[in-house]
Structures are given as structure tokens and as C-alpha cells.
PDB file of C-alpha atoms in Angstrom:
ATOM      1  CA  ALA A   1      16.096  34.082  39.586  1.00  0.00           C
ATOM      2  CA  GLN A   2      14.358  37.054  38.331  1.00  0.00           C
ATOM      3  CA  THR A   3      11.638  39.463  39.534  1.00  0.00           C
ATOM      4  CA  VAL A   4       9.266  41.714  38.281  1.00  0.00           C
ATOM      5  CA  THR A   5       7.771  44.368  40.496  1.00  0.00           C
ATOM      6  CA  GLN A   6       4.809  46.820  39.924  1.00  0.00           C
ATOM      7  CA  SER A   7       4.267  49.143  42.829  1.00  0.00           C
ATOM      8  CA  GLN A   8       1.141  50.673  41.833  1.00  0.00           C
ATOM      9  CA  PRO A   9      -1.827  48.408  42.176  1.00  0.00           C
ATOM     10  CA  GLU A  10      -4.291  50.920  41.187  1.00  0.00           C
ATOM     11  CA  MET A  11      -3.990  54.419  39.240  1.00  0.00           C
ATOM     12  CA  SER A  12      -6.497  56.368  37.318  1.00  0.00           C
ATOM     13  CA  VAL A  13      -6.775  59.065  34.978  1.00  0.00           C
ATOM     14  CA  GLN A  14      -8.975  61.268  32.542  1.00  0.00           C
ATOM     15  CA  GLU A  15     -10.042  60.476  29.321  1.00  0.00           C
ATOM     16  CA  ALA A  16      -7.446  62.060  26.716  1.00  0.00           C
ATOM     17  CA  GLU A  17      -4.897  62.567  29.600  1.00  0.00           C
ATOM     18  CA  THR A  18      -1.645  60.604  30.135  1.00  0.00           C
ATOM     19  CA  VAL A  19      -0.825  58.481  32.620  1.00  0.00           C
ATOM     20  CA  THR A  20       2.503  56.083  33.502  1.00  0.00           C
ATOM     21  CA  LEU A  21       2.526  52.868  34.599  1.00  0.00           C
ATOM     22  CA  SER A  22       5.654  51.563  36.618  1.00  0.00           C
ATOM     23  CA  CYS A  23       7.664  48.584  36.530  1.00  0.00           C
ATOM     24  CA  THR A  24      11.090  47.567  37.821  1.00  0.00           C
ATOM     25  CA  TYR A  25      12.854  44.542  37.420  1.00  0.00           C
ATOM     26  CA  ASP A  26      15.888  42.392  38.374  1.00  0.00           C
ATOM     27  CA  THR A  27      17.742  39.949  36.792  1.00  0.00           C
ATOM     28  CA  SER A  28      21.413  39.201  36.453  1.00  0.00           C
ATOM     29  CA  GLU A  29      21.059  38.070  32.471  1.00  0.00           C
ATOM     30  CA  SER A  30      22.413  40.455  30.063  1.00  0.00           C
ATOM     31  CA  ASP A  31      19.918  39.395  27.045  1.00  0.00           C
ATOM     32  CA  TYR A  32      16.462  39.825  28.055  1.00  0.00           C
ATOM     33  CA  TYR A  33      13.062  41.012  26.754  1.00  0.00           C
ATOM     34  CA  LEU A  34      10.411  43.081  28.500  1.00  0.00           C
ATOM     35  CA  PHE A  35       6.948  43.201  28.096  1.00  0.00           C
ATOM     36  CA  TRP A  36       3.636  44.835  28.634  1.00  0.00           C
ATOM     37  CA  TYR A  37       0.621  43.189  28.694  1.00  0.00           C
ATOM     38  CA  LYS A  38      -3.021  43.916  29.135  1.00  0.00           C
ATOM     39  CA  GLN A  39      -5.798  42.226  30.640  1.00  0.00           C
ATOM     40  CA  PRO A  40      -9.455  44.239  30.098  1.00  0.00           C
ATOM     41  CA  PRO A  41     -12.811  42.562  31.797  1.00  0.00           C
ATOM     42  CA  SER A  42     -12.651  40.043  29.482  1.00  0.00           C
ATOM     43  CA  ARG A  43      -9.398  38.608  30.809  1.00  0.00           C
ATOM     44  CA  GLN A  44      -7.790  38.066  27.510  1.00  0.00           C
ATOM     45  CA  MET A  45      -4.400  38.568  27.817  1.00  0.00           C
ATOM     46  CA  ILE A  46      -3.494  41.370  24.831  1.00  0.00           C
ATOM     47  CA  LEU A  47       0.356  42.201  24.324  1.00  0.00           C
ATOM     48  CA  VAL A  48       0.825  45.849  24.252  1.00  0.00           C
ATOM     49  CA  ILE A  49       4.261  46.622  23.422  1.00  0.00           C
ATOM     50  CA  ARG A  50       7.840  44.505  23.838  1.00  0.00           C
ATOM     51  CA  GLN A  51      11.389  46.377  24.328  1.00  0.00           C
ATOM     52  CA  GLU A  52      14.639  44.239  23.765  1.00  0.00           C
ATOM     53  CA  ALA A  53      17.167  44.834  26.436  1.00  0.00           C
ATOM     54  CA  TYR A  54      20.060  45.510  24.106  1.00  0.00           C
ATOM     55  CA  LYS A  55      18.126  48.426  22.098  1.00  0.00           C
ATOM     56  CA  GLN A  56      18.484  51.843  23.763  1.00  0.00           C
ATOM     57  CA  GLN A  57      15.457  53.382  21.686  1.00  0.00           C
ATOM     58  CA  ASN A  58      12.419  53.042  23.669  1.00  0.00           C
ATOM     59  CA  ALA A  59       9.462  51.262  21.775  1.00  0.00           C
ATOM     60  CA  THR A  60       6.740  52.841  20.664  1.00  0.00           C
ATOM     61  CA  GLU A  61       2.988  51.436  19.398  1.00  0.00           C
ATOM     62  CA  ASN A  62       0.574  54.411  18.471  1.00  0.00           C
ATOM     63  CA  ARG A  63      -0.615  55.571  21.665  1.00  0.00           C
ATOM     64  CA  PHE A  64       1.728  53.455  24.066  1.00  0.00           C
ATOM     65  CA  SER A  65       5.437  53.943  24.594  1.00  0.00           C
ATOM     66  CA  VAL A  66       7.868  52.941  27.073  1.00  0.00           C
ATOM     67  CA  ASN A  67      10.299  54.765  29.473  1.00  0.00           C
ATOM     68  CA  PHE A  68      13.320  51.737  29.364  1.00  0.00           C
ATOM     69  CA  GLN A  69      15.876  52.696  32.075  1.00  0.00           C
ATOM     70  CA  LYS A  70      18.734  50.106  31.919  1.00  0.00           C
ATOM     71  CA  ALA A  71      20.865  50.981  34.838  1.00  0.00           C
ATOM     72  CA  ALA A  72      18.212  51.472  36.736  1.00  0.00           C
ATOM     73  CA  LYS A  73      16.125  48.559  35.789  1.00  0.00           C
ATOM     74  CA  SER A  74      13.168  50.211  35.220  1.00  0.00           C
ATOM     75  CA  PHE A  75      10.493  49.952  32.237  1.00  0.00           C
ATOM     76  CA  SER A  76       7.391  51.621  32.612  1.00  0.00           C
ATOM     77  CA  LEU A  77       4.583  52.330  30.109  1.00  0.00           C
ATOM     78  CA  LYS A  78       3.031  55.544  28.967  1.00  0.00           C
ATOM     79  CA  ILE A  79      -0.346  55.573  27.982  1.00  0.00           C
ATOM     80  CA  SER A  80      -1.188  59.302  25.999  1.00  0.00           C
ATOM     81  CA  ASP A  81      -4.624  60.432  24.915  1.00  0.00           C
ATOM     82  CA  SER A  82      -6.297  57.750  27.382  1.00  0.00           C
ATOM     83  CA  GLN A  83      -9.542  56.130  25.957  1.00  0.00           C
ATOM     84  CA  LEU A  84     -12.222  54.396  28.034  1.00  0.00           C
ATOM     85  CA  GLY A  85     -11.231  51.070  26.267  1.00  0.00           C
ATOM     86  CA  ASP A  86      -7.794  51.536  27.807  1.00  0.00           C
ATOM     87  CA  ALA A  87      -9.370  50.417  31.260  1.00  0.00           C
ATOM     88  CA  ALA A  88      -7.654  47.370  32.469  1.00  0.00           C
ATOM     89  CA  MET A  89      -5.513  45.386  34.532  1.00  0.00           C
ATOM     90  CA  TYR A  90      -2.038  46.308  33.270  1.00  0.00           C
ATOM     91  CA  PHE A  91       1.097  43.409  33.689  1.00  0.00           C
ATOM     92  CA  CYS A  92       4.724  43.930  33.274  1.00  0.00           C
ATOM     93  CA  ALA A  93       6.710  41.115  32.254  1.00  0.00           C
ATOM     94  CA  LEU A  94      10.411  39.591  31.828  1.00  0.00           C
ATOM     95  CA  GLU A  95      11.521  37.140  29.866  1.00  0.00           C
ATOM     96  CA  THR A  96      15.250  35.839  29.887  1.00  0.00           C
ATOM     97  CA  SER A  97      17.525  33.946  27.088  1.00  0.00           C
ATOM     98  CA  GLY A  98      14.007  31.953  25.549  1.00  0.00           C
ATOM     99  CA  SER A  99      12.662  30.924  29.357  1.00  0.00           C
ATOM    100  CA  ARG A 100       9.653  31.438  30.412  1.00  0.00           C
ATOM    101  CA  LEU A 101       8.234  34.714  31.299  1.00  0.00           C
ATOM    102  CA  THR A 102       7.935  36.508  34.781  1.00  0.00           C
ATOM    103  CA  PHE A 103       5.174  38.795  35.542  1.00  0.00           C
ATOM    104  CA  GLY A 104       4.659  41.537  37.835  1.00  0.00           C
ATOM    105  CA  GLU A 105       1.570  41.673  40.305  1.00  0.00           C
ATOM    106  CA  GLY A 106      -0.188  44.125  37.796  1.00  0.00           C
ATOM    107  CA  THR A 107      -1.606  47.424  38.158  1.00  0.00           C
ATOM    108  CA  GLN A 108      -5.263  48.396  37.602  1.00  0.00           C
ATOM    109  CA  LEU A 109      -6.000  50.867  35.269  1.00  0.00           C
ATOM    110  CA  THR A 110      -9.513  53.069  35.843  1.00  0.00           C
ATOM    111  CA  VAL A 111     -10.187  55.720  32.612  1.00  0.00           C
ATOM    112  CA  ASN A 112     -12.618  58.162  34.165  1.00  0.00           C
ATOM    113  CA  PRO A 113     -14.879  59.989  31.151  1.00  0.00           C
TER     114      PRO A 113
ATOM    115  CA  ASP B   1      -8.001  32.329  11.997  1.00  0.00           C
ATOM    116  CA  GLY B   2      -5.254  30.950  14.181  1.00  0.00           C
ATOM    117  CA  GLY B   3      -5.446  31.102  18.134  1.00  0.00           C
ATOM    118  CA  ILE B   4      -5.540  29.297  21.357  1.00  0.00           C
ATOM    119  CA  THR B   5      -9.055  27.884  22.443  1.00  0.00           C
ATOM    120  CA  GLN B   6      -9.582  27.323  26.343  1.00  0.00           C
ATOM    121  CA  SER B   7     -12.655  24.859  27.159  1.00  0.00           C
ATOM    122  CA  PRO B   8     -14.387  24.866  29.190  1.00  0.00           C
ATOM    123  CA  LYS B   9     -14.718  28.726  30.265  1.00  0.00           C
ATOM    124  CA  TYR B  10     -16.548  27.790  33.521  1.00  0.00           C
ATOM    125  CA  LEU B  11     -15.706  24.776  35.358  1.00  0.00           C
ATOM    126  CA  PHE B  12     -16.878  23.322  39.127  1.00  0.00           C
ATOM    127  CA  ARG B  13     -15.222  20.730  40.592  1.00  0.00           C
ATOM    128  CA  LYS B  14     -16.503  18.665  43.872  1.00  0.00           C
ATOM    129  CA  GLU B  15     -13.730  18.497  46.357  1.00  0.00           C
ATOM    130  CA  GLY B  16     -11.663  15.238  45.766  1.00  0.00           C
ATOM    131  CA  GLN B  17     -12.076  15.496  42.327  1.00  0.00           C
ATOM    132  CA  ASN B  18      -9.925  15.572  39.413  1.00  0.00           C
ATOM    133  CA  VAL B  19     -10.687  17.715  36.561  1.00  0.00           C
ATOM    134  CA  THR B  20      -9.160  18.607  33.117  1.00  0.00           C
ATOM    135  CA  LEU B  21      -8.483  21.944  31.424  1.00  0.00           C
ATOM    136  CA  SER B  22      -8.226  21.564  27.434  1.00  0.00           C
ATOM    137  CA  CYS B  23      -5.797  24.081  25.744  1.00  0.00           C
ATOM    138  CA  GLU B  24      -5.591  23.425  21.989  1.00  0.00           C
ATOM    139  CA  GLN B  25      -4.109  25.994  19.794  1.00  0.00           C
ATOM    140  CA  ASN B  26      -3.346  26.335  15.562  1.00  0.00           C
ATOM    141  CA  LEU B  27      -0.525  28.261  15.722  1.00  0.00           C
ATOM    142  CA  ASN B  28       2.142  25.607  15.065  1.00  0.00           C
ATOM    143  CA  HIS B  29       3.835  27.043  18.449  1.00  0.00           C
ATOM    144  CA  ASP B  30       6.458  24.785  19.775  1.00  0.00           C
ATOM    145  CA  ALA B  31       6.224  25.690  23.453  1.00  0.00           C
ATOM    146  CA  MET B  32       3.024  25.873  25.775  1.00  0.00           C
ATOM    147  CA  TYR B  33       2.445  27.393  29.315  1.00  0.00           C
ATOM    148  CA  TRP B  34      -0.110  27.125  32.264  1.00  0.00           C
ATOM    149  CA  TYR B  35      -0.388  30.140  34.443  1.00  0.00           C
ATOM    150  CA  ARG B  36      -2.940  30.458  37.367  1.00  0.00           C
ATOM    151  CA  GLN B  37      -4.445  33.684  38.098  1.00  0.00           C
ATOM    152  CA  ASP B  38      -5.261  34.722  41.465  1.00  0.00           C
ATOM    153  CA  PRO B  39      -7.907  37.643  42.363  1.00  0.00           C
ATOM    154  CA  GLY B  40      -5.371  40.706  42.643  1.00  0.00           C
ATOM    155  CA  GLN B  41      -1.978  38.943  41.642  1.00  0.00           C
ATOM    156  CA  GLY B  42       0.216  38.169  38.698  1.00  0.00           C
ATOM    157  CA  LEU B  43       0.238  34.599  36.826  1.00  0.00           C
ATOM    158  CA  ARG B  44       2.046  32.070  38.223  1.00  0.00           C
ATOM    159  CA  LEU B  45       3.642  29.436  36.338  1.00  0.00           C
ATOM    160  CA  ILE B  46       2.198  26.032  36.780  1.00  0.00           C
ATOM    161  CA  TYR B  47       3.838  24.077  33.856  1.00  0.00           C
ATOM    162  CA  TYR B  48       5.445  24.453  30.603  1.00  0.00           C
ATOM    163  CA  SER B  49       6.620  22.344  27.285  1.00  0.00           C
ATOM    164  CA  GLN B  50       8.570  23.176  24.740  1.00  0.00           C
ATOM    165  CA  ILE B  51       8.614  20.289  22.673  1.00  0.00           C
ATOM    166  CA  VAL B  52       6.259  17.274  22.335  1.00  0.00           C
ATOM    167  CA  ASN B  53       6.802  14.555  24.962  1.00  0.00           C
ATOM    168  CA  ASP B  54       8.332  17.052  27.061  1.00  0.00           C
ATOM    169  CA  PHE B  55       7.295  19.303  29.792  1.00  0.00           C
ATOM    170  CA  GLN B  56       8.572  20.975  32.946  1.00  0.00           C
ATOM    171  CA  LYS B  57       7.391  22.062  36.533  1.00  0.00           C
ATOM    172  CA  GLY B  58       6.940  25.761  36.846  1.00  0.00           C
ATOM    173  CA  ASP B  59       6.766  27.823  40.083  1.00  0.00           C
ATOM    174  CA  ILE B  60       3.752  26.173  41.705  1.00  0.00           C
ATOM    175  CA  ALA B  61       3.167  22.612  39.862  1.00  0.00           C
ATOM    176  CA  GLU B  62       2.068  20.994  43.023  1.00  0.00           C
ATOM    177  CA  GLY B  63      -1.331  19.237  42.666  1.00  0.00           C
ATOM    178  CA  TYR B  64      -1.065  19.677  39.221  1.00  0.00           C
ATOM    179  CA  SER B  65      -0.471  17.237  36.252  1.00  0.00           C
ATOM    180  CA  VAL B  66      -0.068  17.757  32.516  1.00  0.00           C
ATOM    181  CA  SER B  67       0.557  15.758  28.513  1.00  0.00           C
ATOM    182  CA  ARG B  68       1.967  16.928  25.703  1.00  0.00           C
ATOM    183  CA  GLU B  69       1.279  14.092  23.387  1.00  0.00           C
ATOM    184  CA  LYS B  70       0.681  16.268  20.293  1.00  0.00           C
ATOM    185  CA  LYS B  71       1.973  19.630  19.433  1.00  0.00           C
ATOM    186  CA  GLU B  72      -1.346  21.459  19.271  1.00  0.00           C
ATOM    187  CA  SER B  73      -2.809  20.084  22.911  1.00  0.00           C
ATOM    188  CA  PHE B  74      -1.515  20.575  26.178  1.00  0.00           C
ATOM    189  CA  PRO B  75      -4.147  19.507  28.621  1.00  0.00           C
ATOM    190  CA  LEU B  76      -3.771  20.521  32.457  1.00  0.00           C
ATOM    191  CA  THR B  77      -5.194  17.913  35.049  1.00  0.00           C
ATOM    192  CA  VAL B  78      -5.928  19.985  38.388  1.00  0.00           C
ATOM    193  CA  THR B  79      -5.913  16.671  41.137  1.00  0.00           C
ATOM    194  CA  SER B  80      -7.480  15.832  44.784  1.00  0.00           C
ATOM    195  CA  ALA B  81      -3.833  17.019  46.038  1.00  0.00           C
ATOM    196  CA  GLN B  82      -4.469  20.695  44.925  1.00  0.00           C
ATOM    197  CA  LYS B  83      -5.497  22.252  47.939  1.00  0.00           C
ATOM    198  CA  ASN B  84      -6.530  25.384  46.743  1.00  0.00           C
ATOM    199  CA  PRO B  85      -7.648  24.720  43.155  1.00  0.00           C
ATOM    200  CA  THR B  86     -10.447  27.736  42.870  1.00  0.00           C
ATOM    201  CA  ALA B  87      -8.589  30.313  40.303  1.00  0.00           C
ATOM    202  CA  PHE B  88      -8.597  31.367  36.950  1.00  0.00           C
ATOM    203  CA  TYR B  89      -6.269  29.593  34.555  1.00  0.00           C
ATOM    204  CA  LEU B  90      -4.482  30.720  31.511  1.00  0.00           C
ATOM    205  CA  CYS B  91      -2.869  28.570  28.946  1.00  0.00           C
ATOM    206  CA  ALA B  92      -0.329  30.591  26.408  1.00  0.00           C
ATOM    207  CA  SER B  93       1.724  29.566  23.477  1.00  0.00           C
ATOM    208  CA  ARG B  94       4.963  31.033  22.161  1.00  0.00           C
ATOM    209  CA  ARG B  95       6.004  31.260  18.456  1.00  0.00           C
ATOM    210  CA  LYS B  96       9.673  31.865  19.100  1.00  0.00           C
ATOM    211  CA  ALA B  97      11.635  32.714  22.414  1.00  0.00           C
ATOM    212  CA  ASN B  98      11.736  36.759  23.551  1.00  0.00           C
ATOM    213  CA  TYR B  99       8.308  37.201  20.773  1.00  0.00           C
ATOM    214  CA  GLY B 100       5.739  37.297  23.625  1.00  0.00           C
ATOM    215  CA  TYR B 101       3.083  35.041  24.054  1.00  0.00           C
ATOM    216  CA  THR B 102      -0.406  34.109  22.741  1.00  0.00           C
ATOM    217  CA  PHE B 103      -3.109  33.754  25.449  1.00  0.00           C
ATOM    218  CA  GLY B 104      -6.134  31.777  25.426  1.00  0.00           C
ATOM    219  CA  SER B 105      -9.262  32.966  27.199  1.00  0.00           C
ATOM    220  CA  GLY B 106      -8.851  31.291  30.289  1.00  0.00           C
ATOM    221  CA  THR B 107     -10.759  28.666  32.674  1.00  0.00           C
ATOM    222  CA  ARG B 108     -12.457  29.658  35.800  1.00  0.00           C
ATOM    223  CA  LEU B 109     -12.185  26.747  37.971  1.00  0.00           C
ATOM    224  CA  THR B 110     -14.565  26.627  41.029  1.00  0.00           C
ATOM    225  CA  VAL B 111     -14.570  23.844  43.891  1.00  0.00           C
ATOM    226  CA  VAL B 112     -18.069  23.822  45.273  1.00  0.00           C
TER     227      VAL B 112
END
């Protein structure tokens, strides 16, 4: 069985500042993929970033980057230069060997102007 | 534009009734999924299908049923056996393994 844990139910950040959302996971598989999804108030799930476990290099997508610590089974998301549009629920997710995604409980991010 | 369409956006059900949520995709994806989302919780998998005419139970399949007669369509029926059906339901599809899912915009089901 695989699990994903997000220990921060809520986070807040000032506009233009940087925030880091935490995620830990557990799996016995050696081949897996990690994702961060964003769910804004519209409730549409949007893929933010993807990390392949076999790659040591941390994934980046514009202002979004991850800190992937494989040994610690940690996968945090850093949002730089936070914008009001970044306010959303963020979900960490794990997929192993082409099976289904397992999601964490989510972190609600508030961006303060 | 390609995407996933869920309908209706809002659905109200009387207790004891079955209701069917629609999910259609024109992305030519093989795999499709149904998730349930409750307030303050993550997404929990109800059913998934990796190929036409085949589907598997997820973690919370009791009280739900699905069919996959066409590649494009994966409807979810919420039966009267589902004791607490009020929730937000998300449908998703996947192009290939390990590339993440594409989600629909969801259906909000309320029991009245």
C-alpha cells in the first residue's frame, strides 16, 4: 500500500513572497512518480509539476519547484514570487508502476495582498 | 479543444434514488477514473477503467457502479445503497502511465 501525507492543512503567504508546502509519502516501489496538483475555487484540478523518482534533479516549472528527498520520502513544493492567483488547495500525489494516483489530504494556501 | 466533460455540474437526489453522473472525454485516453472529494479531505478513488469493457473497484466502491462501453465514456451511478452520497465527484483520464491525469470540472451531488 502507498500513502501520501500533507501535514499542513493551511498555509498563508504574502504576495511576492516564497512559500513551501510539505509532503511525505510511503511506498515499497522503487519506480514511482510524484505530482503536485492545484485546485482553485473553481475546483478544477490542475497539474502543477511532476517528478520522476529515478531523477535526482528537482523539477521546476516557472515559479514552482520541488525539493525531492528520496531517502527521506519527502516531496515539498516551493512557490516563488507568490501571486494572488496561486491561492488554492494544493494536493500532493503519488503514482507507482502505472497504477492509480494516491492523493494527500491537501493544503489550503492563502495569498495575502 | 480536447478535454473531459462532466455533467451535470450540480445534481440533487432524493433519498432512495439512483443517479448517474456523466463523464465524457475526447482525448483518446485509455484509462479513466472516478474520485470522490469530501470537504477538507483529499480525493478517494471509487472506480477506474484501463480499457473498454473492463473496470476495477477503487478504495470506496460500495454503493457505486460504473460501465465502460465506449472509450470516450465512463458514467458513474450512485445507488441508493450509498449511505452518504453528498460530495463532489471528479472524473479523470490518463494518456499514459506516470504522466498525471486530466480532470473534469466535477459534479456536486447533494441528497435532499
